[in-house]
XYZ file of C-alpha atoms in Angstrom:
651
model
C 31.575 121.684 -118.200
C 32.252 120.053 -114.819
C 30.386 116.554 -115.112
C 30.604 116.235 -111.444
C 31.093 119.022 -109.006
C 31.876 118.336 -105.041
C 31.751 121.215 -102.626
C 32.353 120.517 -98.993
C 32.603 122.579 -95.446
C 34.379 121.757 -92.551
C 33.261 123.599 -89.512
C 36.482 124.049 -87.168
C 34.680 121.916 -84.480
C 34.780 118.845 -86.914
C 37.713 116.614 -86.429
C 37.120 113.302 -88.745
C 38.694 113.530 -91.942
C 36.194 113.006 -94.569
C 37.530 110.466 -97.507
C 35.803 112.095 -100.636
C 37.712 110.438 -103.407
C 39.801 107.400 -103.351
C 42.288 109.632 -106.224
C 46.297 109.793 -105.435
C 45.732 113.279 -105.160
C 43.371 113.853 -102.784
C 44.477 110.932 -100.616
C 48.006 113.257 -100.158
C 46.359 116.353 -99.968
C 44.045 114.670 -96.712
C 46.999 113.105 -95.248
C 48.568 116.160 -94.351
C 48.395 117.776 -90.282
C 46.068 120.843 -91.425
C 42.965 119.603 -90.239
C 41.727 121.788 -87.190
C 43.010 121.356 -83.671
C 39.920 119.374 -81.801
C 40.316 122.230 -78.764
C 40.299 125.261 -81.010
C 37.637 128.012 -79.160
C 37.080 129.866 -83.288
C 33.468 127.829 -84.117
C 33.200 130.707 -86.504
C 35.908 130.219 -88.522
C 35.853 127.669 -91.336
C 37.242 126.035 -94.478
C 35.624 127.673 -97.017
C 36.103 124.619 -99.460
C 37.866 122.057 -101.210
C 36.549 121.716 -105.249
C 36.626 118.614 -106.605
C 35.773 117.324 -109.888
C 35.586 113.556 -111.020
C 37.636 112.886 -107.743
C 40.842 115.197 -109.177
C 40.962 118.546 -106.264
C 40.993 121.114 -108.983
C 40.233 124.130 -106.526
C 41.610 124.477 -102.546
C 40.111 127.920 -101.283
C 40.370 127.648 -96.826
C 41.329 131.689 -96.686
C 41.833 133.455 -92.962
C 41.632 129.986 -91.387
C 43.990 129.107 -88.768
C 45.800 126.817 -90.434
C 49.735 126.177 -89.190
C 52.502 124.529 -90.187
C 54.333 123.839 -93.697
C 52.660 123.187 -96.540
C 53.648 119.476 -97.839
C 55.382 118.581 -100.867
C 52.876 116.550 -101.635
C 50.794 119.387 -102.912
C 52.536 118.441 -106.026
C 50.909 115.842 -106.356
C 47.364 117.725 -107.425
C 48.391 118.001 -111.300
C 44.706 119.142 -112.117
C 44.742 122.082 -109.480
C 43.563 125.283 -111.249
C 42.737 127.735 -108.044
C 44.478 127.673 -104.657
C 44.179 130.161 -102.210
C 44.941 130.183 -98.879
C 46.120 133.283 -97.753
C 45.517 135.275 -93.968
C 47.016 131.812 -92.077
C 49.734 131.056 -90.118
C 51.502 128.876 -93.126
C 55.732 128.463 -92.413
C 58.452 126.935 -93.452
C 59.882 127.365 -97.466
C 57.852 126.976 -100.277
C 57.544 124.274 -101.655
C 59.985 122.873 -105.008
C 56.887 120.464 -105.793
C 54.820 123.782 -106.347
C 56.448 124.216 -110.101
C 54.771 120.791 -110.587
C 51.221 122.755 -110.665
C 51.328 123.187 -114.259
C 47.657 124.064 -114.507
C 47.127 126.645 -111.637
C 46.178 129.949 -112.794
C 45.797 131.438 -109.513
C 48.246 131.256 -106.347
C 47.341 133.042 -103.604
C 49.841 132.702 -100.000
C 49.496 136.233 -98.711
C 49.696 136.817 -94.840
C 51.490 133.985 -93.652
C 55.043 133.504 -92.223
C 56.431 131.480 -94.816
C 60.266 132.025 -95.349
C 63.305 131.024 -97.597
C 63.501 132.196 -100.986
C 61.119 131.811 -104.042
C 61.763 128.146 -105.332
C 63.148 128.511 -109.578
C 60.293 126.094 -109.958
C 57.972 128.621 -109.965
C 58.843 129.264 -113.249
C 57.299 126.371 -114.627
C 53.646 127.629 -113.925
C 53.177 129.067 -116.947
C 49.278 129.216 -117.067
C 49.600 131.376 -113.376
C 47.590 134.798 -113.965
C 47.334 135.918 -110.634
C 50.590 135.603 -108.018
C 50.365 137.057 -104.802
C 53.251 136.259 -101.939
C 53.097 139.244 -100.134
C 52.839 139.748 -96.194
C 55.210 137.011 -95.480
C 59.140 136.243 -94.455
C 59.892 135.491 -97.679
C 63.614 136.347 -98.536
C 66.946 136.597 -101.188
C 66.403 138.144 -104.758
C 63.340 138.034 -107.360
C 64.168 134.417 -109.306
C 65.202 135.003 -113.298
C 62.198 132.287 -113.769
C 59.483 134.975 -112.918
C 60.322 135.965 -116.068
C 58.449 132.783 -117.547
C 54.773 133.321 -116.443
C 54.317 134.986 -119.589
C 50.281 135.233 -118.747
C 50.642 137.301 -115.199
C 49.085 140.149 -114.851
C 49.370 140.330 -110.923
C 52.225 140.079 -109.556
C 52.373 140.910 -104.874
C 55.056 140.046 -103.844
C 55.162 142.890 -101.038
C 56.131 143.376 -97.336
C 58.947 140.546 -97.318
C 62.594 140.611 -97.045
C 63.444 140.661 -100.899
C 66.634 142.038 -101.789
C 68.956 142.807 -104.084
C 68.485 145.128 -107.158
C 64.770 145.454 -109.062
C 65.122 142.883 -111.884
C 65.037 144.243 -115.303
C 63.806 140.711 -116.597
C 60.106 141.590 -115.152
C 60.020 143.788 -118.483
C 59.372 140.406 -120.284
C 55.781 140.216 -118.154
C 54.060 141.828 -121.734
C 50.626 141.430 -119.667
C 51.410 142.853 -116.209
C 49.056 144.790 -115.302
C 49.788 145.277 -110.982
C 53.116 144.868 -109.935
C 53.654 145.367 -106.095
C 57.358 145.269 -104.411
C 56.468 147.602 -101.834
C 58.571 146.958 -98.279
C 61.227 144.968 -99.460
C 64.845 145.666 -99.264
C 65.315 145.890 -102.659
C 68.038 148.081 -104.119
C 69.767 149.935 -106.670
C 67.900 151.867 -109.746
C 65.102 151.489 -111.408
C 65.607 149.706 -114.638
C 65.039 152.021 -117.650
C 63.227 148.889 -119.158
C 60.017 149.373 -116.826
C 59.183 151.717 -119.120
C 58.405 149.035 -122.221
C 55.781 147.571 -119.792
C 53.067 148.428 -121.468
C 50.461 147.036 -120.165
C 50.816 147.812 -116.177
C 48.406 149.838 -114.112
C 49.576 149.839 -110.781
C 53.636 149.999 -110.080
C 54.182 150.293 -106.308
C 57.626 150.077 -104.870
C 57.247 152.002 -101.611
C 59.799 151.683 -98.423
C 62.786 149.934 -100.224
C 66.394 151.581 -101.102
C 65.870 152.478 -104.310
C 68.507 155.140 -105.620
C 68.919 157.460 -108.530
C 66.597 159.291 -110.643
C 63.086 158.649 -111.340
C 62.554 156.666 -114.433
C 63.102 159.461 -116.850
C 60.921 157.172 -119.610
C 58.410 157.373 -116.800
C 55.011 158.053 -119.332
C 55.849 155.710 -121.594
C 53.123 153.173 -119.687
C 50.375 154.198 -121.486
C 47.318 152.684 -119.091
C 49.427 153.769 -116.383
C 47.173 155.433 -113.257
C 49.083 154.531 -110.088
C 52.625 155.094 -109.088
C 54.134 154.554 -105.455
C 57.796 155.869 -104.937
C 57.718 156.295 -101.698
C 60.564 156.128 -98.349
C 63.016 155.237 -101.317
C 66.210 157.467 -101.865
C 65.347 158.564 -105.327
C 67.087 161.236 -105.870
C 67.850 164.297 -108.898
C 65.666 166.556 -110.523
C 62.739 166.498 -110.433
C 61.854 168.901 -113.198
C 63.911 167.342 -115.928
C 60.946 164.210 -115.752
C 58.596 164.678 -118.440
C 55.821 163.648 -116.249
C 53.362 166.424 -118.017
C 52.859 163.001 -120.651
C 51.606 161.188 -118.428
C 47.844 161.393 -119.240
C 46.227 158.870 -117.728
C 48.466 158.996 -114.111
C 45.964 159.690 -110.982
C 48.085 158.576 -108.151
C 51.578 159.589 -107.557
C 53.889 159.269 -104.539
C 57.253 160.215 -104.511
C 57.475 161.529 -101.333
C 60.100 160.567 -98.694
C 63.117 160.972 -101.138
C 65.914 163.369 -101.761
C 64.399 164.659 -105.186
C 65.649 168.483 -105.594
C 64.629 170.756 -108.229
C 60.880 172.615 -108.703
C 58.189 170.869 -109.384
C 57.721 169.394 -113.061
C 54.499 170.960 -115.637
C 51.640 168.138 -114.935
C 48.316 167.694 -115.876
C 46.944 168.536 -112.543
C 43.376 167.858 -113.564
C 43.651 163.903 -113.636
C 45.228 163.512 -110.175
C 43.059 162.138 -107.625
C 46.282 161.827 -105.076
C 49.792 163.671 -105.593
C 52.159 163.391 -102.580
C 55.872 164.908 -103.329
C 56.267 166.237 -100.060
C 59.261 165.668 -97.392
C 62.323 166.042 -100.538
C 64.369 168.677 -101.544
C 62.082 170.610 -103.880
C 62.596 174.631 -104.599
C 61.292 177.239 -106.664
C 57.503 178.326 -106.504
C 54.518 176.355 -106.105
C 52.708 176.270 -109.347
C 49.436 178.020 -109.744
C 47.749 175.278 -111.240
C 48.340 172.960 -107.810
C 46.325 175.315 -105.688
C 42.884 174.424 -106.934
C 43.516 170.588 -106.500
C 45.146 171.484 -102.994
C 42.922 168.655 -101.481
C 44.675 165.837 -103.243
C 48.086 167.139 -102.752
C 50.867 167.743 -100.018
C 54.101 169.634 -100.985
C 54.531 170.064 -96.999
C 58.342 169.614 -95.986
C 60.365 171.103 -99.198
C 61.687 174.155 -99.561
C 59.042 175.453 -101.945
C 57.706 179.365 -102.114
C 54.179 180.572 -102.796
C 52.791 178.117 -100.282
C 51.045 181.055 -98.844
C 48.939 181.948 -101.760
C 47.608 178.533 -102.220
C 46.811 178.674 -98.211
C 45.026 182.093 -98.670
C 43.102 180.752 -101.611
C 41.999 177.296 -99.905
C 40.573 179.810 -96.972
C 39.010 182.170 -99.526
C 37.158 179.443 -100.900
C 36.836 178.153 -97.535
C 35.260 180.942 -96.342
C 32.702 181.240 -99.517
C 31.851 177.987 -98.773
C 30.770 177.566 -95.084
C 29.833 181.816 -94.667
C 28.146 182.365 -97.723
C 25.142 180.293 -97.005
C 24.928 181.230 -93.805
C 24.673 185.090 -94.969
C 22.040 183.702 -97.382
C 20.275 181.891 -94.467
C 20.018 185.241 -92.290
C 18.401 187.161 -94.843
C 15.760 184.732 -95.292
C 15.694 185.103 -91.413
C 15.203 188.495 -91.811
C 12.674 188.069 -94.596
C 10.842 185.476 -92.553
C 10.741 188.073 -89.977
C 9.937 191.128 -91.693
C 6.668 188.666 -93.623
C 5.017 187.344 -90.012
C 5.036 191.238 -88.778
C 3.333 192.415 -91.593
C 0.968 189.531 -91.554
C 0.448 189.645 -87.651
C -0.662 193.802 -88.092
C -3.444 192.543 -90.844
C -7.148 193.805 -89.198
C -7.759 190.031 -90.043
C -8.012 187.581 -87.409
C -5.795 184.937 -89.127
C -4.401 181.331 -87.970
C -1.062 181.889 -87.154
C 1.510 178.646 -87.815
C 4.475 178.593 -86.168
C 7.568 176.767 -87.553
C 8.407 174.208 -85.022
C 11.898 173.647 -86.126
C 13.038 177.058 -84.928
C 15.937 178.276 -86.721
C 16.383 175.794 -89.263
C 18.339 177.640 -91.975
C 21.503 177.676 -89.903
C 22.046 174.204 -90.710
C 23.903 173.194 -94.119
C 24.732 170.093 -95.413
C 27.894 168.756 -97.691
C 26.362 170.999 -100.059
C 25.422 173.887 -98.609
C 21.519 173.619 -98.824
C 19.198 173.195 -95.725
C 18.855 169.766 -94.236
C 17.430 170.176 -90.794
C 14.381 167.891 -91.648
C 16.605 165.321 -93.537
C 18.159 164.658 -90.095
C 15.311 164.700 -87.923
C 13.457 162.241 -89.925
C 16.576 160.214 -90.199
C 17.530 160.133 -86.415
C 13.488 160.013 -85.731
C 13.909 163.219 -83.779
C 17.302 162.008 -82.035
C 15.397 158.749 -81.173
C 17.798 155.953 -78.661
C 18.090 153.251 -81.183
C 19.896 155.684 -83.680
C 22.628 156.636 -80.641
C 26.245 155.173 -81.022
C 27.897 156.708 -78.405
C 27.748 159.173 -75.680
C 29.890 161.346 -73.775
C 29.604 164.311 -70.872
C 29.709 166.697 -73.672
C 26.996 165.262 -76.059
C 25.452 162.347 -77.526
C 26.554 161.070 -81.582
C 23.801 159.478 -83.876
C 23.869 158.012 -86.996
C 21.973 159.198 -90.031
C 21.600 157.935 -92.799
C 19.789 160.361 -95.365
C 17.222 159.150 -98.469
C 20.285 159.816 -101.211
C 22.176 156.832 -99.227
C 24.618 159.790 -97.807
C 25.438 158.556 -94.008
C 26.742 161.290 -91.286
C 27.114 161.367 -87.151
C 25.462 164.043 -85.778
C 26.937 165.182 -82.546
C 23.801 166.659 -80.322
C 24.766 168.693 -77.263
C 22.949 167.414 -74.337
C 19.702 169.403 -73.493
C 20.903 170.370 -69.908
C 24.880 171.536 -71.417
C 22.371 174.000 -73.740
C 21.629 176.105 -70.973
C 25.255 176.134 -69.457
C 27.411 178.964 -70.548
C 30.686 176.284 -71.051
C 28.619 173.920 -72.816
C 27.755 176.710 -75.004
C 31.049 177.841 -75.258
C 32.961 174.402 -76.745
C 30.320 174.193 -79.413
C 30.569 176.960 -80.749
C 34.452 177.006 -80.323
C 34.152 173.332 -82.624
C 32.654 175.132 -84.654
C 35.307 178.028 -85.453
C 38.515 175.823 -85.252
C 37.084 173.231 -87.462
C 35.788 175.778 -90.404
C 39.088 177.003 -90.133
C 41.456 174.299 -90.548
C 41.159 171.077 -93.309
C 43.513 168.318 -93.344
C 42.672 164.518 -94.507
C 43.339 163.107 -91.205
C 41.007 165.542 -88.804
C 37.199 164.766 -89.074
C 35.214 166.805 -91.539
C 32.784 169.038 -90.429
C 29.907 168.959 -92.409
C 27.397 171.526 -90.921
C 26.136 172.358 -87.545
C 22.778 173.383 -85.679
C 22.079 176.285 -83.174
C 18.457 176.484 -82.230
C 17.651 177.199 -78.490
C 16.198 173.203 -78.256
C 18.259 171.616 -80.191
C 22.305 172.436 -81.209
C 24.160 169.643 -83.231
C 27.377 169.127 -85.290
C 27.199 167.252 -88.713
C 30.238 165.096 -89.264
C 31.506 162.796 -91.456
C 30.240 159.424 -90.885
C 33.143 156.770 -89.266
C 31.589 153.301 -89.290
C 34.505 151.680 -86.727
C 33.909 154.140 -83.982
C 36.699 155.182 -81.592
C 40.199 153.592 -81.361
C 40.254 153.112 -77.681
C 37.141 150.943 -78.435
C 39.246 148.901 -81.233
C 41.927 148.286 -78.870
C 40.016 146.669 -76.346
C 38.083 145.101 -78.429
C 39.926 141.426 -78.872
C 38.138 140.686 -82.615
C 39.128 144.758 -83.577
C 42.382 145.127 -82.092
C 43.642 142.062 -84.489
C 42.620 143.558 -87.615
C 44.410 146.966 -86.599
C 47.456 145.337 -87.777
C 50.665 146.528 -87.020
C 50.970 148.565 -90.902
C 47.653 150.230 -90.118
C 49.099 151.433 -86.205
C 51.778 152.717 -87.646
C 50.189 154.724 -90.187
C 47.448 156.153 -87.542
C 50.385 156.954 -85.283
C 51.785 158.725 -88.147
C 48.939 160.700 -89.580
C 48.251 161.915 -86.189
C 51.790 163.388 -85.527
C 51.011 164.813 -89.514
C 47.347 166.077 -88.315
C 49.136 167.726 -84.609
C 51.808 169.221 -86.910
C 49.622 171.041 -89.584
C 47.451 172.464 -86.406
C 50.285 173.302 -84.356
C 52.658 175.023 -87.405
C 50.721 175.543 -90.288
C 47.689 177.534 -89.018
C 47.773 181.130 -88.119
C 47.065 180.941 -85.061
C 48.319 177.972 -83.904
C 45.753 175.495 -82.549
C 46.102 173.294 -80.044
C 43.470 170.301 -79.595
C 43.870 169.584 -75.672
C 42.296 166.357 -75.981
C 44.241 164.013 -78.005
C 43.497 160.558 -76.289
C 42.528 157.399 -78.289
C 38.856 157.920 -77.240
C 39.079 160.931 -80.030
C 40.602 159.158 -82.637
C 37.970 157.852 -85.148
C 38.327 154.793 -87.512
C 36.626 154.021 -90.761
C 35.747 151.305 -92.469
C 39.357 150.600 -93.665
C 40.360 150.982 -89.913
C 42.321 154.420 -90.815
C 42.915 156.848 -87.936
C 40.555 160.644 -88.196
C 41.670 163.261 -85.509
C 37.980 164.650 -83.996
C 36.479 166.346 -80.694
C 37.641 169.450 -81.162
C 35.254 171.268 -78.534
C 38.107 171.689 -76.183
C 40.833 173.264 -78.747
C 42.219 176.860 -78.557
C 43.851 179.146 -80.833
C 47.211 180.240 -78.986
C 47.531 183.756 -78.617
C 51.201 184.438 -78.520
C 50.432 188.005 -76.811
C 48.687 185.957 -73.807
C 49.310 184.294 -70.962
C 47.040 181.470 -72.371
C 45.914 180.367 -68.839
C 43.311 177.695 -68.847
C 40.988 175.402 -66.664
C 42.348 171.741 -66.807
C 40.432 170.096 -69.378
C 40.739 166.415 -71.283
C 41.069 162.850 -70.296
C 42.319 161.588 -67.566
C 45.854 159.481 -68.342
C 46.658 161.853 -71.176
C 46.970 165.387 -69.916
C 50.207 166.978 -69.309
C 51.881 167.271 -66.235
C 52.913 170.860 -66.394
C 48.897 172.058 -66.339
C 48.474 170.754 -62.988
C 50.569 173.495 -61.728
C 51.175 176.280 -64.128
C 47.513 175.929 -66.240
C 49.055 177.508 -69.192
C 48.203 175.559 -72.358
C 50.868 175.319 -75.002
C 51.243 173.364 -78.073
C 53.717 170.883 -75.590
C 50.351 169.690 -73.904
C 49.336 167.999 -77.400
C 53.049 166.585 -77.806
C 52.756 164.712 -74.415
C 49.006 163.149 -74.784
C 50.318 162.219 -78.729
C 53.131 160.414 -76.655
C 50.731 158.485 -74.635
C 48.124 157.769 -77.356
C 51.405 156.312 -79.532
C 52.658 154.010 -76.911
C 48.540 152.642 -76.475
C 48.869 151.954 -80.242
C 51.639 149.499 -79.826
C 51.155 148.618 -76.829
C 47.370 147.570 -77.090
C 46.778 149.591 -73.641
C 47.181 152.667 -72.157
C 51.004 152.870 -70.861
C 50.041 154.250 -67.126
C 53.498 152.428 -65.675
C 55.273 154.559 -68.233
C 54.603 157.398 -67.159
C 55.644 157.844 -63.935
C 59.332 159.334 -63.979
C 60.677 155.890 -62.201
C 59.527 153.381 -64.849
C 60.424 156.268 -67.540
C 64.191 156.624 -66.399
C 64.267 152.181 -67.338
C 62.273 152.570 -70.458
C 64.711 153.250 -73.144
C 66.649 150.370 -74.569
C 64.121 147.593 -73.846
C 63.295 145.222 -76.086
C 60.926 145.181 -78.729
C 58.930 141.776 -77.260
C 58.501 143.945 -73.905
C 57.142 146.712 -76.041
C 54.464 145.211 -78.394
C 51.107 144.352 -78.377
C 50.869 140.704 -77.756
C 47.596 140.106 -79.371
C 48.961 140.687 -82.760
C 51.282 138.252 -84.312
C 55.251 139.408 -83.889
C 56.485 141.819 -86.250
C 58.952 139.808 -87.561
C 59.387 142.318 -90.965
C 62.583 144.337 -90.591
C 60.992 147.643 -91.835
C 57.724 147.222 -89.525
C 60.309 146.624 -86.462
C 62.313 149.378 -87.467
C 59.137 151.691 -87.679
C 57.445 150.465 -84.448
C 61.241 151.348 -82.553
C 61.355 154.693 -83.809
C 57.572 154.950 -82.452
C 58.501 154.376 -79.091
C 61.602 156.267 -79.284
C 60.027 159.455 -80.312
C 56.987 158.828 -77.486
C 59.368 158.169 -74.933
C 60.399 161.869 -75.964
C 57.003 163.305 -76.210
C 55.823 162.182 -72.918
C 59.316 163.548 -70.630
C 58.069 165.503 -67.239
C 59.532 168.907 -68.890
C 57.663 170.380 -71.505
C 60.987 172.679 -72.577
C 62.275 168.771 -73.350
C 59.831 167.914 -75.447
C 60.096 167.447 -78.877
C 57.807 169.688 -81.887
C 55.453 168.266 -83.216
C 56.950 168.899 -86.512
C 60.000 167.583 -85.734
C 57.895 164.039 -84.267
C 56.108 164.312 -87.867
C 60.097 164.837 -90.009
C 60.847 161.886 -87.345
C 58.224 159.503 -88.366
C 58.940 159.827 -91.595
C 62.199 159.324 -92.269
């Protein structure tokens, strides 16, 4: 036990350097330049502490600080340090040699910094290190043989840096690995056959490097194995000759973005929570088995058959679902009816009690019961202090129900009730979204229609809209640049699936970033669909202008005929906002568009984030604005699909 424990908090605004121990070690540790600049505006940032016992620092934990420069050889000098963490900063320079002098650290945490060079051999003399995570930096050159050495690791991030060369077979010496994480790197060659003798890892994620060849074929041989990310490698082969049907404990796999060929392997579809083989080279059938689990898996972009039947069997259970208790509610309806008549022509003179909820069996929950009341008494009968956010269309609530179960409920305002249009895009919400399901468009939970009150039921997102997270200073910084790109992404995905996959094609006519929902882990939902149409190819499809000002095409301001073009140009917009951090209004006009191709990526980005200065994020963010530059072009005959923006992204 600690005889004497020290704890102490520095609030940014301090500036005098607090002697706490006259020890060598902490003496160097103090006389290093990270103490907070005296004119720094963040009073609510701090250090969350420096642990200290019998004057020896044995723990330094100061994460998502804003601590800059290198850090100092003389962090060397703490030989008693057990625990340091200081990861989210803005850290540079190498790491240090002196680090390997840290013989008692157990955990080492440097994530999201900019420190750069290589991985110092030293490392390898931290034996007692458990946890190791380096990832989100600039770090560089190959994986050093001396990894090997930290025989007690069982995490090992080194992720999102500029590691090269091929995957080290050596890590197979790590008996006790359990997480392993090399994911966007620029590592290369195959995947040692050795992995495989790694018994002991859980999670193996190597996604967006240049892997080659074949999937491991000893691939099940990790027994406690559950996750596996292959992804944007170029695996290639055959896919069918992997035994992956042994892999009984595997509930994430992602091998998409590759040039596998072949049909898809026997697997015990039952344990996977996620399975993503889609944009490869597959053939053959789609098994029976994967239709059921359809939810948790994409085969989109192969060359697969038999997609149809698991389509037509997702919107026959569909349609049990959602029309099934609606039939159910009618009758009672009818019931209801048929009882009060019977009761009202009784000689009696009876109290009659009306129900003052109206027609409260048209509204289902997630599943499939009434729960008019639940909301009512959660929103207080639509009370103010329950409203987060309100448009021309409607108002949203939040409600939070007794089982802990949170939803938005999207309550047409009482005046749009009585108007026929108002009328008309709720109920059109309701058909397009109990037609189509995809994991980036909003679920629709349930709806409302009562002659007082109509509302939507909707899956609860607790970070509101995007545009509001882009202007939002504190927001906008923690939609980092990965978490853009994948919401630009799954967007393009979500516009795809509506605009190709659905019979008819639907098109939403109101893709700005004011309908574009985050949750809590800031990922990007597709929603508003009360202005979306089903495109009848034997019409004219003429149309009113509807949408939001900055982001509707050009073309309906003269021809009014809605096509699935209109949703390519407002994606266009709504991806430049992303990276930009603001709408792109100069862009769009066909003089600054003519000078917009070939600038530079500094003239492109949004300066509130810290530079992209990873080779695969640049690489991603320029084939972003690329593509938009295409999307948002005066012509809608130029325009790029929507499936080809989607085979684009994801290359």
């Amino acid at each position: 036990m600690w005889q004497t424990i020290m704890i102490l908090t520095f609030m940014l605004s301090e500036t005098t350097a607090v002697d706490f121990s006259t020890s060598l070690e902490t003496k160097a540790f103090l006389a290093t330049n990270w103490w907070p600049q005296e004119n720094s505006s963040h009073d609510h940032c701090y250090w969350n502490g420096i642990l200290c016992d019998n004057g020896s620092v044995i723990e330094i934990i100061i994460n998502n600080d804003r601590l800059e420069g290198s850090i100092p050889e003389e962090i060397g000098l703490l030989s008693n340090l057990t625990y340091l963490s200081l990861s989210g900063n803005r850290l540079t320079g190498n790491l240090p040699v002196s680090v390997g002098s840290l013989t008692h650290l157990y955990y080492l945490d440097l994530n999201k910094n900019q420190l750069t060079g290589p991985i110092p051999p030293s490392c390898g003399y931290m034996v007692d290190l458990i946890f190791l995570a380096l990832g989100t930096n600039q770090l560089n050159g190959s994986i050093p043989k001396e990894i090997a050495n930290l025989q007690k690791l069982e995490t090992l991030n080194l992720g999102v840096n500029k590691f090269d060369g091929p995957l080290p077979s050596y890590l197979v010496n790590l008996s006790r690995l359990k997480v392993l994480y090399l994911g966007m790197n620029s590592i290369s060659g195959q995947i040692p056959l050795d992995i495989a003798n790694m018994t002991s890892l859980q999670r193996l994620d190597l996604n967006h490097n240049s892997l080659v060849g074949p999937v491991c074929p000893e691939f099940c041989k990790l027994p406690r194995l559950y996750y596996v990310n292959y992804s944007s490698n170029h695996l290639s082969g055959d896919l069918s000759s992997q035994n992956l049907s042994a892999c009984s404990y595997l509930e994430y796999l992602d091998l998409s973005n590759n040039n596998l060929d072949g049909h898809i392997p026997v697997l015990n579809i039952s344990n996977f929570k996620h399975l993503n083989l889609s944009h490869n080279h597959l053939t053959r059938s789609v098994p029976s088995d994967l239709c059921p689990k359809s939810d948790s898996v994409d085969l989109s972009y192969n060359d697969l058959k038999g997609q149809s039947k698991c389509t037509g069997r997702k919107k026959y259970v569909l349609y049990l679902e959602i029309f099934l208790p609606i039939m159910f509610g009618f009758f009672f309806i009818v019931l209801c009816y048929i009882y009060y008549h019977r009761k009202t022509s009784l000689p009696t003179k009876v109290e009659h009690k009306t129900n003052k909820h109206g027609d409260v069996c048209s509204v289902l929950n997630y599943d499939g019961t009434i729960a008019y009341e639940d909301f009512i008494t959660a929103t207080k009968d639509f009370d103010l202090k329950y409203c987060i956010g309100t448009g021309g269309y409607g108002s949203v609530y939040k409600a939070k129900l007794p089982d802990g179960k949170t939803f938005a409920l999207k309550k047409l305002h009482n005046f749009k009730v009585k108007q026929p249009t108002g009328d008309e895009n709720f109920k059109n919400e309701i058909q397009v979204l109990t037609n189509i399901r995809h994991k980036i468009i909003v679920k629709l939970y349930g709806f409302c229609l009562h002659n007082k009150c109509n509302f939507l039921v909707y899956e609860y997102m607790e970070k509101g809209s995007l545009f509001c997270a882009l202007t939002d200073i504190e927001l906008a910084v923690k939609v980092d640049w990965i978490k853009r790109v994948n919401i630009i992404k799954g967007v393009a995905h979500a516009l795809a699936y509506m605009h190709h996959d659905c019979t008819p094609p639907i098109v939403h006519r109101d893709i700005s970033s004011k309908n574009i929902l985050l949750n809590s882990k800031m990922e990007g939902f597709v929603a508003d669909f009360g202005a979306a149409r089903l495109i009848d190819p034997d019409s004219s499809n003429h149309t009113v202008i509807v949408g939001t000002l900055g982001y509707i095409a050009p073309e309906l301001g003269y021809n009014m005929i809605v096509s699935e073009k209109c949703d390519v140009y407002s994606f266009g917009v709504v991806a430049l906002e992303i990276i930009g951090g603001k709408h792109p209004k100069d862009l769009l006009s066909s003089q600054n568009y003519s000078t917009s191709r070939g600038t530079s990526l500094e003239n492109i980005v949004d300066k509130r984030l810290p530079y992209p200065t990873n080779k695969l994020i640049e690489k991603e963010i320029m084939r972003i604005y690329d593509v938009s530059l295409a999307c948002i072009v005066p012509d809608p005959k130029c325009r790029p699909t929507m499936i080809n923006v989607s085979r684009q992204l994801s290359c």
